[in-house]
Short mmCIF file of C-alpha atoms in Angstrom, two decimals:
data_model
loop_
_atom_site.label_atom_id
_atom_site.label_comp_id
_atom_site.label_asym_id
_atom_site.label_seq_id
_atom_site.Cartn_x
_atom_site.Cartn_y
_atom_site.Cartn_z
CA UNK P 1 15.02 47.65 30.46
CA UNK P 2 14.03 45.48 27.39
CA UNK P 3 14.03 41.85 27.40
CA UNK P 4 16.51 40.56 24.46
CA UNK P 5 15.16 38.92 21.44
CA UNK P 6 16.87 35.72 23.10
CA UNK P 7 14.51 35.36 25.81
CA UNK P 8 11.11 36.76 24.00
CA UNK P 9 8.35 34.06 23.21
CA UNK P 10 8.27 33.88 19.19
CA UNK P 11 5.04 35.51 17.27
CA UNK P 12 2.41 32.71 17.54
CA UNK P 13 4.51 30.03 19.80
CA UNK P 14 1.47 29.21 21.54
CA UNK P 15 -0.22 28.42 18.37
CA UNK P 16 1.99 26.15 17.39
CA UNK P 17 2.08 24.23 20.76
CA UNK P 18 -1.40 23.71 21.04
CA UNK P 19 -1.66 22.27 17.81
CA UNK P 20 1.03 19.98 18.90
CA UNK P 21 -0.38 18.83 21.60
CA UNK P 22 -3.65 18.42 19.65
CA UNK P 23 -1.62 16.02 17.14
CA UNK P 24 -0.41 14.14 20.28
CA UNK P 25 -3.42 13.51 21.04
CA UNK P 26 -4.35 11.95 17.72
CA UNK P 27 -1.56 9.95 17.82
CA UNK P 28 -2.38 8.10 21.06
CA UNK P 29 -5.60 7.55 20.65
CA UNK P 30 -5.29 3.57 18.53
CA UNK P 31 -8.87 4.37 16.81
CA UNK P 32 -8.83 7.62 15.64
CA UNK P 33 -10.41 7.42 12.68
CA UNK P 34 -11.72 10.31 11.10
CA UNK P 35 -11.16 13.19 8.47
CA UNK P 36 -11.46 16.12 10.99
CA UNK P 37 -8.35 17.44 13.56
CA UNK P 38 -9.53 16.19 17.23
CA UNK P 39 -9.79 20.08 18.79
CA UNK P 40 -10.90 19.73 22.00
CA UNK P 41 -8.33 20.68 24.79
CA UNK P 42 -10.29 19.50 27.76
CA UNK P 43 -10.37 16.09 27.59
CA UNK P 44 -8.00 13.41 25.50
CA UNK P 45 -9.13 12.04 22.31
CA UNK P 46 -11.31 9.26 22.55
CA UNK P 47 -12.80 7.11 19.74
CA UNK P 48 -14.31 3.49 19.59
CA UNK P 49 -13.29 0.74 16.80
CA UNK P 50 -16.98 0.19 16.55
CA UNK P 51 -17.36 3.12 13.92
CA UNK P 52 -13.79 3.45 12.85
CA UNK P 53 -11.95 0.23 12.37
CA UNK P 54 -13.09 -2.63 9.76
CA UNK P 55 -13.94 -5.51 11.96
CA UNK P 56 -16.33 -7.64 10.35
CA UNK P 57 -17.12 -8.84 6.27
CA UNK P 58 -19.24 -6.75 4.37
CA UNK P 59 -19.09 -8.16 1.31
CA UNK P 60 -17.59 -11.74 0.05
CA UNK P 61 -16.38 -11.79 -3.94
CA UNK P 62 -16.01 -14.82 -5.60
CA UNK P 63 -15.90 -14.40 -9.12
CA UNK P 64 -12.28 -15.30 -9.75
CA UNK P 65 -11.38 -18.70 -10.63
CA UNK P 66 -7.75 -19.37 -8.52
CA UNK P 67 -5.62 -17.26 -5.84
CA UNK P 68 -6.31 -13.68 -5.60
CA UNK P 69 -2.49 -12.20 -5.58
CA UNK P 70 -2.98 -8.34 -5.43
CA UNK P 71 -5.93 -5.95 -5.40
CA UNK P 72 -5.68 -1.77 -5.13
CA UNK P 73 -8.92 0.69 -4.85
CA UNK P 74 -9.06 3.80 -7.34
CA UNK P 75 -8.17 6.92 -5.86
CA UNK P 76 -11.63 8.11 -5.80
CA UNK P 77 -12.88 5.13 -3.86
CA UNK P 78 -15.01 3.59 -5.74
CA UNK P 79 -14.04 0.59 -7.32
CA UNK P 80 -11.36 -2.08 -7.03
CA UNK P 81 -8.72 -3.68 -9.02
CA UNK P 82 -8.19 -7.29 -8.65
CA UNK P 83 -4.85 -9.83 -9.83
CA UNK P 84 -5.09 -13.27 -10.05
CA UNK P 85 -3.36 -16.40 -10.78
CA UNK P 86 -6.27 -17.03 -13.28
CA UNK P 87 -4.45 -14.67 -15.67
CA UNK P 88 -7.26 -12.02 -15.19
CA UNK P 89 -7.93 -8.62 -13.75
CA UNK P 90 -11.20 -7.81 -12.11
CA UNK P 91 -12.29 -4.34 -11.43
CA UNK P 92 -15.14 -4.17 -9.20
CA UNK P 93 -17.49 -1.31 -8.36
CA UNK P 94 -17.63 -1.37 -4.30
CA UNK P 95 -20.19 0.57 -1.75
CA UNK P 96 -21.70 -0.32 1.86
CA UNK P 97 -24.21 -1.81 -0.01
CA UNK P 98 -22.82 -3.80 -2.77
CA UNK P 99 -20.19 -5.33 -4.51
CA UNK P 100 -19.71 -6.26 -8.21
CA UNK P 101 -18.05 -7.45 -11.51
CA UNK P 102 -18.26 -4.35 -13.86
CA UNK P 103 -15.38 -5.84 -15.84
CA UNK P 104 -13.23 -8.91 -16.40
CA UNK P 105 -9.83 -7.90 -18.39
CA UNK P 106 -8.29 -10.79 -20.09
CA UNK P 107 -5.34 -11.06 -22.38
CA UNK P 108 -2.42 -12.14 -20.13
CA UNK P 109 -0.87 -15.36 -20.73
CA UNK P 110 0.18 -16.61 -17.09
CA UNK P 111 -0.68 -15.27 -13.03
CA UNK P 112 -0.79 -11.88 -12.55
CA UNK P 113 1.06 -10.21 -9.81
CA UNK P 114 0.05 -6.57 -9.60
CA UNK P 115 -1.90 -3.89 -10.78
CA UNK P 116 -2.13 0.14 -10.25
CA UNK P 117 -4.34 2.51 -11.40
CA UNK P 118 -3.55 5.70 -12.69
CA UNK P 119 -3.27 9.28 -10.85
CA UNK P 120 -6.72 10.26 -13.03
CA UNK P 121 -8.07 6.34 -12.85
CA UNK P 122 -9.12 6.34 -16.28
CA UNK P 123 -6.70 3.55 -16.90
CA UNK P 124 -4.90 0.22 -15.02
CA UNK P 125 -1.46 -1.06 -15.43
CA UNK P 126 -1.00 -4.94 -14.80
CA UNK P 127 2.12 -7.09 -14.48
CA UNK P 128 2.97 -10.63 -13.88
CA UNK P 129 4.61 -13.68 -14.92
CA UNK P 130 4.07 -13.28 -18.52
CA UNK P 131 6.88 -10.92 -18.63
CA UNK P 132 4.12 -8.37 -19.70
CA UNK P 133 2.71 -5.14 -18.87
CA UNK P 134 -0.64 -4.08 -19.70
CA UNK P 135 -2.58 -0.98 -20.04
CA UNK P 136 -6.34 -0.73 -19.90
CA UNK P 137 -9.31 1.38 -20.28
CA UNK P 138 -10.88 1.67 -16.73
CA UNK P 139 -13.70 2.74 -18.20
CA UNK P 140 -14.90 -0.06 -21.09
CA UNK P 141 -11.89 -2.31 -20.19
CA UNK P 142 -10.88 -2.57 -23.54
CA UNK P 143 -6.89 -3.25 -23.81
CA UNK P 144 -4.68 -0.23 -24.68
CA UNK P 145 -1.48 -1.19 -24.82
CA UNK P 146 1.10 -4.13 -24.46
CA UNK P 147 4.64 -3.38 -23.08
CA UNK P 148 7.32 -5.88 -23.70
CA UNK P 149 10.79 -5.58 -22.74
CA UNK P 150 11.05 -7.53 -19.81
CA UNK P 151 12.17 -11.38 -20.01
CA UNK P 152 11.10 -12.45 -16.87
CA UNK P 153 8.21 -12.14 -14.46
CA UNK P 154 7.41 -8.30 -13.53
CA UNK P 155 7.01 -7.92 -10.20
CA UNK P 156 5.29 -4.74 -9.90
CA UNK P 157 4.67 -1.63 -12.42
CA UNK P 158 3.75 1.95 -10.69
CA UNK P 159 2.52 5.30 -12.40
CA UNK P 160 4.84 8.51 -12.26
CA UNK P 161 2.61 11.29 -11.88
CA UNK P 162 2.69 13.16 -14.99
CA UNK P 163 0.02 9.48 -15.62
CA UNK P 164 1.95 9.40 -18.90
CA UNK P 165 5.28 7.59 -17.99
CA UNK P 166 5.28 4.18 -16.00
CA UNK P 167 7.93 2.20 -14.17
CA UNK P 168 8.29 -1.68 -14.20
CA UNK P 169 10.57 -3.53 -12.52
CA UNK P 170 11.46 -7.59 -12.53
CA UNK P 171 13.44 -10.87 -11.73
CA UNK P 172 15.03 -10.13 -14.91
CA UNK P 173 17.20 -7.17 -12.90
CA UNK P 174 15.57 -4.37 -14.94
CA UNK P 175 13.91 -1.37 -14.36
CA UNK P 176 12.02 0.04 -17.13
CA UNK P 177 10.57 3.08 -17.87
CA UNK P 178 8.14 3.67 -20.01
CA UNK P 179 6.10 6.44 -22.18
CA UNK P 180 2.51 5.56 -22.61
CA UNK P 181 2.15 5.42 -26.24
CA UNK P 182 5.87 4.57 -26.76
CA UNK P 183 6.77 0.72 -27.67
CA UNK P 184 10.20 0.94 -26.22
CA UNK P 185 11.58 1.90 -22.72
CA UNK P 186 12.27 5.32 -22.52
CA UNK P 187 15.24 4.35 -20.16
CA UNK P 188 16.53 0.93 -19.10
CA UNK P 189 18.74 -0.03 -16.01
CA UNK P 190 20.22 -3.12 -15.24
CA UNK P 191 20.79 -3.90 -11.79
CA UNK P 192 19.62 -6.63 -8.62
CA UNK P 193 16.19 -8.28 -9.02
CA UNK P 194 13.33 -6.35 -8.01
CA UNK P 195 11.43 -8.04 -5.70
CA UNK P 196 9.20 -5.29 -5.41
CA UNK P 197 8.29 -1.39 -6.25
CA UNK P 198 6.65 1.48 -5.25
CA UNK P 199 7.03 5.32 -5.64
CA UNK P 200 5.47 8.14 -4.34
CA UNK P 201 6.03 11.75 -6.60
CA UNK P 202 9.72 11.12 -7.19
CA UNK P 203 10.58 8.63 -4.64
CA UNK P 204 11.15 5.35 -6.03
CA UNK P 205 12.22 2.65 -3.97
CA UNK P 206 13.10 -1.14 -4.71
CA UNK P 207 13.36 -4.65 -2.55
CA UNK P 208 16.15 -7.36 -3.65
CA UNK P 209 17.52 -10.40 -2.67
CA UNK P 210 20.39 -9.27 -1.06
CA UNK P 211 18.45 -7.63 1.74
CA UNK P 212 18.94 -4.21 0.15
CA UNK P 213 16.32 -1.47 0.10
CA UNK P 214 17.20 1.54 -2.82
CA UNK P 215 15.73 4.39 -3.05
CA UNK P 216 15.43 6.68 -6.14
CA UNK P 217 14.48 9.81 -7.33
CA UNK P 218 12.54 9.34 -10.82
CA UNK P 219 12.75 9.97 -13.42
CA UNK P 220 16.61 9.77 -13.42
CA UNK P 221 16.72 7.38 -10.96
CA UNK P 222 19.58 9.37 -9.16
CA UNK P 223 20.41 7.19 -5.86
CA UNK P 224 19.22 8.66 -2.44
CA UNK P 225 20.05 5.76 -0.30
CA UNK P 226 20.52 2.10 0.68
CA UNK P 227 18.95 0.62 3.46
CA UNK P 228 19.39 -3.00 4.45
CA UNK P 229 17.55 -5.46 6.37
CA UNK P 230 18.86 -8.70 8.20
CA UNK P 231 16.20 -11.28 6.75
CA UNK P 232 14.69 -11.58 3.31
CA UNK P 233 11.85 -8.63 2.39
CA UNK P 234 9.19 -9.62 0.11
CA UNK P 235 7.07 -6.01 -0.04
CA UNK P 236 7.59 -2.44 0.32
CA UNK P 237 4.83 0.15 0.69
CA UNK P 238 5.43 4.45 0.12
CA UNK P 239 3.11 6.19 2.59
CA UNK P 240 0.42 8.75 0.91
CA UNK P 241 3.15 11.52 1.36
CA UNK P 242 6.34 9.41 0.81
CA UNK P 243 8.21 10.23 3.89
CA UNK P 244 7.53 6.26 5.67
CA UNK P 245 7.84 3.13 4.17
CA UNK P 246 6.68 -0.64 5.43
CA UNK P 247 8.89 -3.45 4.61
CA UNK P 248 7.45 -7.11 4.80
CA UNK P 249 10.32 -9.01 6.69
CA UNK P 250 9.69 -13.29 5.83
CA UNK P 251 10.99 -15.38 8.63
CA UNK P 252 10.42 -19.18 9.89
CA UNK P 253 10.78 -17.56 13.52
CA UNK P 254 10.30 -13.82 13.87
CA UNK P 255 8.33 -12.77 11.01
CA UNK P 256 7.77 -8.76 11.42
CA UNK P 257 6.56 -5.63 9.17
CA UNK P 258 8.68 -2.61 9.70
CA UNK P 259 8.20 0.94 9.03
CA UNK P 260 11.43 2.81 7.95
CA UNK P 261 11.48 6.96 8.11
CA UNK P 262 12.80 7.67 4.71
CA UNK P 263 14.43 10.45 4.91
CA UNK P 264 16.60 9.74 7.88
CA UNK P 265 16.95 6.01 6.60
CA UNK P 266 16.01 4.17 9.85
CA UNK P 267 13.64 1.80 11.21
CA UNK P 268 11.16 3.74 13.61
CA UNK P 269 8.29 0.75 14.23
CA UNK P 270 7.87 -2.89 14.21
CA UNK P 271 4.44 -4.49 14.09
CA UNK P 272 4.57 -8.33 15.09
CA UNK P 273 2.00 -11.53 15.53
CA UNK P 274 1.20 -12.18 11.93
CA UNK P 275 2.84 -15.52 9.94
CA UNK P 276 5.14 -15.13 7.03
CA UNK P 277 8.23 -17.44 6.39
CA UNK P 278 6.94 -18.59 2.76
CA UNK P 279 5.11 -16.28 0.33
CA UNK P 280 4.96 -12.67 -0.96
CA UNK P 281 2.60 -10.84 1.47
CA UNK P 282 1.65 -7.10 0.94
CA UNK P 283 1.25 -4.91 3.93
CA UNK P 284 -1.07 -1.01 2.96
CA UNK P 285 -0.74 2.08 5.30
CA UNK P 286 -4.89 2.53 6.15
CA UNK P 287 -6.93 5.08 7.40
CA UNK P 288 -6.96 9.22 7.63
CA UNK P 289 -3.68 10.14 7.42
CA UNK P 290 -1.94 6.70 7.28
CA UNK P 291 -2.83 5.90 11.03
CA UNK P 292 -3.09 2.33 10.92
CA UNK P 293 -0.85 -0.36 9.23
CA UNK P 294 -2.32 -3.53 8.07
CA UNK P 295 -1.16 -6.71 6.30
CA UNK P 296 -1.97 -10.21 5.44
CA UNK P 297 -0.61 -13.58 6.75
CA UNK P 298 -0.11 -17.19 6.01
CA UNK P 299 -2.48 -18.26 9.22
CA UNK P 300 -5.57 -16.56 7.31
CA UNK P 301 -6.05 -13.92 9.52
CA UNK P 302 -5.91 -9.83 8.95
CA UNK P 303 -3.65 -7.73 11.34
CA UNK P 304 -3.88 -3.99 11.82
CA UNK P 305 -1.69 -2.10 14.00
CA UNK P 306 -1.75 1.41 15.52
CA UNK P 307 0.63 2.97 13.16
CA UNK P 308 1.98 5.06 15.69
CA UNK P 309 2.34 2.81 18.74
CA UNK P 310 2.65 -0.22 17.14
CA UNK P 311 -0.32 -1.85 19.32
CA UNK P 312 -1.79 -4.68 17.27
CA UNK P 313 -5.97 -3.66 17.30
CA UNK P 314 -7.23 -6.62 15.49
CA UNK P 315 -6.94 -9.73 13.81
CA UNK P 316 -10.01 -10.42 11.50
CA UNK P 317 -11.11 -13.99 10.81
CA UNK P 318 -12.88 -15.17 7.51
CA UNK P 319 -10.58 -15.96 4.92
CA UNK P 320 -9.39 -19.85 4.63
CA UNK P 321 -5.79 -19.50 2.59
CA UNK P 322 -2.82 -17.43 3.28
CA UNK P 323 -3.95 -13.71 2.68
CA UNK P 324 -1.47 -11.82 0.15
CA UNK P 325 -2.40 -8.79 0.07
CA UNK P 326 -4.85 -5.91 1.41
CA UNK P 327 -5.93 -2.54 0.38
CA UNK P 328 -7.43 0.29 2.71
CA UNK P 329 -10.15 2.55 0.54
CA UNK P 330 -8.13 5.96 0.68
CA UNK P 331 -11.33 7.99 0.38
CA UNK P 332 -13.87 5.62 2.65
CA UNK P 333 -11.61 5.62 5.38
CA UNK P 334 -13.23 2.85 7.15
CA UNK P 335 -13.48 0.39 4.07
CA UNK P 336 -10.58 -1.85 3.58
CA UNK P 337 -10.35 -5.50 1.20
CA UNK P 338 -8.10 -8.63 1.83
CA UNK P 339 -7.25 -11.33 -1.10
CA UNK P 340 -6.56 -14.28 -0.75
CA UNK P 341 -5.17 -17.86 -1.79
CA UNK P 342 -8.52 -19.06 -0.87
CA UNK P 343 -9.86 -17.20 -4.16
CA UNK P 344 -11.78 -15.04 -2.63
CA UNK P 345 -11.54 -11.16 -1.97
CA UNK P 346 -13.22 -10.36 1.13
CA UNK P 347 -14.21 -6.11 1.83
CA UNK P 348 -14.53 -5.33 5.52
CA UNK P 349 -16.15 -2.30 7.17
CA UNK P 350 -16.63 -1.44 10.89
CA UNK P 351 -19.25 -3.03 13.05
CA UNK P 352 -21.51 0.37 13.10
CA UNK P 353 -21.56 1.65 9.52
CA UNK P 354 -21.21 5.35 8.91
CA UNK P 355 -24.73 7.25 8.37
#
């Protein structure tokens, strides 16, 4: 007699389980580190931080005058974007070997907050306390374009991906978006101050003050969800893919960064140890495939978690001022910078560089 369909393996089951079990493997390994799919089934996955995790300085830059607030590496790796309460941008060209100035962008009036590059990284947005936005020429740094609208500071400004239309949102309780070329908002929507911003393809998603966390779908900015937190959140950060998002959580006694599954709208890690009760600290998503988590803190250290487990890996030494912000090189997978109050930006690499 025939078996039913009910009871039949499906076409390529064992496939499917293998590379499942492969993925596992990945997963629970805390330095996994690296661009290829672990393959081998007959022994777990094994790597050591030596050659995979930034542990030590590689570089120290100085070259800005007061607290470092933000900093973001191009999508091709290469250089780095720097915001500073010295009302300039930096953008640096960054390798094992060196690190330096190729261009100082000046024009802003007051500290600023943030900066992004474009999808194609032939041009910057920066925002800060200025009310401002500002567009610039990645290439000769020249300034492009001014975007007012906003009467108070701008907390963050992010690209859509078409790299023509930009988002800005503020303390002002707007959200702006914009048309490069265009003086005016395209749209405007008047809401809760943003503390902070970040999309990924269409998903938006905002911080407040009321503990809320909104999420989006640009350009309309049709609502897909409100998630709340019990204490204040200063940051939010999209994974590469949009599906996970980190929430700095500011606390006098339980400070914590938490990593929310978007799509079913609860909290699925919590990474602990750092210091945060009094300023805006920016946690990144790091290595191949968003593996680790790592984020800043008011004791001057660097933390980086296992994204996975949750397993704190290291905290890195060297800085001497709270640390706002950090950026993991999304092509170098082992390169990663920290900025800082001390005014200093500080790149870090493994202790066994790559060949």
């Amino acid at each position: 007699a025939l078996l039913p369909p009910s009871v039949l393996v499906p076409a390529r089951r064992m496939e499917a389980l293998l590379r499942q079990a492969l993925r596992y493997q990945e997963e629970q390994c805390a330095h996994y580190n690296r661009a290829e799919p672990w393959g081998d089934l007959l022994r777990d996955c094994a790597a050591s931080p030596d050659d995979s995790l930034p542990q030590r300085t590689l570089h120290v830059l100085e070259d800005h005058g007061d607290e470092v607030w933000h900093l973001q590496f191009s999508h091709d790796g290469r250089r780095l974007a720097s915001a500073s309460k010295d009302k300039t941008v930096i953008l640096w060209d960054v390798t094992f070997e060196s690190a330096t100035a190729r261009a100082v962008l000046r024009g802003h009036t007051n500290s600023v907050a943030f900066v992004a590059w474009s999808p194609d990284d032939s041009r910057l947005l920066s925002c800060g306390n200025d009310h401002s936005v500002r567009l610039w020429d990645t290439a000769t740094g020249a300034a492009l374009q001014e975007f007012v609208g906003h009467t108070d500071s701008v907390t963050a400004a992010v690209w859509l991906p078409d790299g023509e239309r930009l988002l800005s949102g503020g303390l002002d309780k707007q959200l702006l978006l914009w048309r490069v070329g265009c003086p005016d908002p395209v749209s405007q929507w008047v809401g809760e101050r943003v503390n902070d911003l970040a999309l990924r393809g269409r998903t938006a998603v905002t911080s407040a003050p009321d503990r809320k966390l909104r999420v989006y779908t640009m350009p309309d900015r049709a609502e897909a969800g409100v998630m709340s937190e019990p204490e204040s959140c200063t940051s939010v950060c999209l994974s590469n893919d949009g599906l996970r998002l980190l929430v700095n959580i500011s606390s006098d006694t339980r400070p914590e960064v938490h990593l929310w599954d978007v799509r079913e709208q609860r909290v699925v890690q919590r990474y602990q140890g750092h210091r945060q009760a009094r300023y805006v600290i920016r946690s990144s998503f790091g290595g191949v495939r968003d593996s680790y988590v790592v984020c800043g803190s008011e004791d001057s250290l660097v933390y980086i978690w296992n994204r996975h487990s949750g397993a704190l890996l290291a905290r890195l030494p060297g800085h001497a001022g709270t640390i706002n912000s950090v950026a993991w090189n999304p092509v170098v997978t082992c390169l990663m910078a920290s900025a800082s109050d001390d005014n200093t930006i500080r790149i870090w690499a493994p202790t066994t560089l790559p060949p």
